[in-house]
Amino acid sequence: MSSDSEPQPQIVSAESNLPHQVSEAVSEYQAKPVTIDTDTRLASAGETEAMWPGRPARRSVMRSLKRSDADTKSRQEAAAYRGSSATSHTRRDLLTGDWTIFAPKRDLRPNDYESTKQAIAAEHPAVQLPAVQVPAVDEACPFCVGAENRTPEAVWSAKLGDQGTTPLDSAATRFAGPVVEVVPGEQQNWDVRVVPNKFPAVSPCDAEKGDHGDRHNLFPISDVVGGHEVVVESSLHAESITQYDPALVYMTLLAFRDRIRHWRQVRGINYISVFKNCGPEAGASLRHSHSQLIATSLMPHHVRTTLLRCEHHRARTGCTLACDLLRAELAERSRVIDRTDSFVAFCPFSSRFGGMIRMTSLEHQPHFDQMTETSLDQLSSFLWRVLCWVNEAFPGKAFNYLLHTCPPGCQQPEAFQWSLDVFPRLNKTAGFEWSCDCMINSLLPESAALRYREIARRHDPRNVLLTR
Ligand SMILES: [Zn+2]
């Protein structure tokens, strides 16, 4: 435990590099008399083991979470939309232009199949940190170690280096990422591996162009080329990313960065999608934890619309729309869950999905693939925690996450900001949503943020230690 007499580590704040509009919001956020995170320091070895099992202590930055007026505000705002007088309302996502219907009463309807309320109703469950399990190898699984010949040859692989060669803890190395050996192909004893998808959604870039003949103007058709890759996130048969060492999450993010960099250089690629489907309801077909990347010549309509809106906002105001929205979320506080020196996690005002968490950097950064190893290491710890919160708030629920980075086809990268959206699959997309492409969300983001903050507090190592 810390005390005033203990020397405090020097934390280099990224906020000095923030755009002024975000800096103001961060200052305002921190100036509140009671803030969510009031203490930043390195975790002790015991605390690190409790919070991030298996993680070397020297890399862990720890914060304390205290009850804050953000909780009160979340409750007040959520209460205003609940109860017998509650009415449905719509909220607009200024990034996409989409309207989402918020209908808290929908959660009260009878459901013969399942109840999402049951998943979030348990108040103050026993403190339970996710245990790191040691998964075994499933001989029937094509992603497990030993089955490399059942997938195409790897285009990228990484393994954890010899920790014995890790430099001694010092100010210069404290925030360096884990020692990882990366090669652009196969390697023995791999931990994370990227392979081309055996069943790709797009044709290879060098594929012969299709002969579509003389098409009628009303029936347009075009080739779509690019790459479709699978990121195998562990050599062992783990279904959930929270089951194993966060260092694997770091290597997974490293794979995202490197493969996005690769595809950004390929001529004709206009959009790169990185996503994870975990659980059959989220679209996964194999249990072994994995994520995917699709690089395509197609610029999806929805992405193009978002880019145009961002560019228009920048031309009109000189500011980045996502930074303005982040500033507003930080000032509003009721939907912010937690933040580190560099990153923040919050439930967006107009979340299309119940329980959705958006992670992004406090510093304006259009390209995810420009992140340093140090930043990715910090982000991987944060992402691991976010996934633990989702798992605890909605046990057993499938989830997706989507990485949005400035696409190669973007004309004004400065107008964009990368983000990573994580959302449990609480509600099924039903007839109304399909009929008009408008989502109905029965869980207010203020309520979700409140729930996540409570869990984040219980995961705080000092709170855990106090209960032992
Ligand atoms: Zn497997």
PDB file of C-alpha atoms in Angstrom, residues 107 163 175 217 239 250 257 267 288 386 435 461:
ATOM      1  CA  ASP A 107     -36.297  -4.461 -20.641  1.00  0.00           C
ATOM      2  CA  GLN A 163      11.831 -12.610 -19.627  1.00  0.00           C
ATOM      3  CA  PHE A 175       6.889   1.414 -19.471  1.00  0.00           C
ATOM      4  CA  ASN A 217     -27.293   0.406 -65.038  1.00  0.00           C
ATOM      5  CA  GLU A 239     -12.210 -19.389 -25.593  1.00  0.00           C
ATOM      6  CA  TYR A 250      -0.557  -7.108 -26.094  1.00  0.00           C
ATOM      7  CA  ARG A 257      -1.004  -2.713 -35.734  1.00  0.00           C
ATOM      8  CA  ARG A 267      -2.423  -0.412 -53.641  1.00  0.00           C
ATOM      9  CA  HIS A 288     -10.618 -20.883 -30.021  1.00  0.00           C
ATOM     10  CA  VAL A 386     -12.553  -3.748 -19.953  1.00  0.00           C
ATOM     11  CA  SER A 435     -36.742  -2.896 -41.489  1.00  0.00           C
ATOM     12  CA  PRO A 461      -6.455  -4.312  -6.058  1.00  0.00           C
TER      13      PRO A 461
END
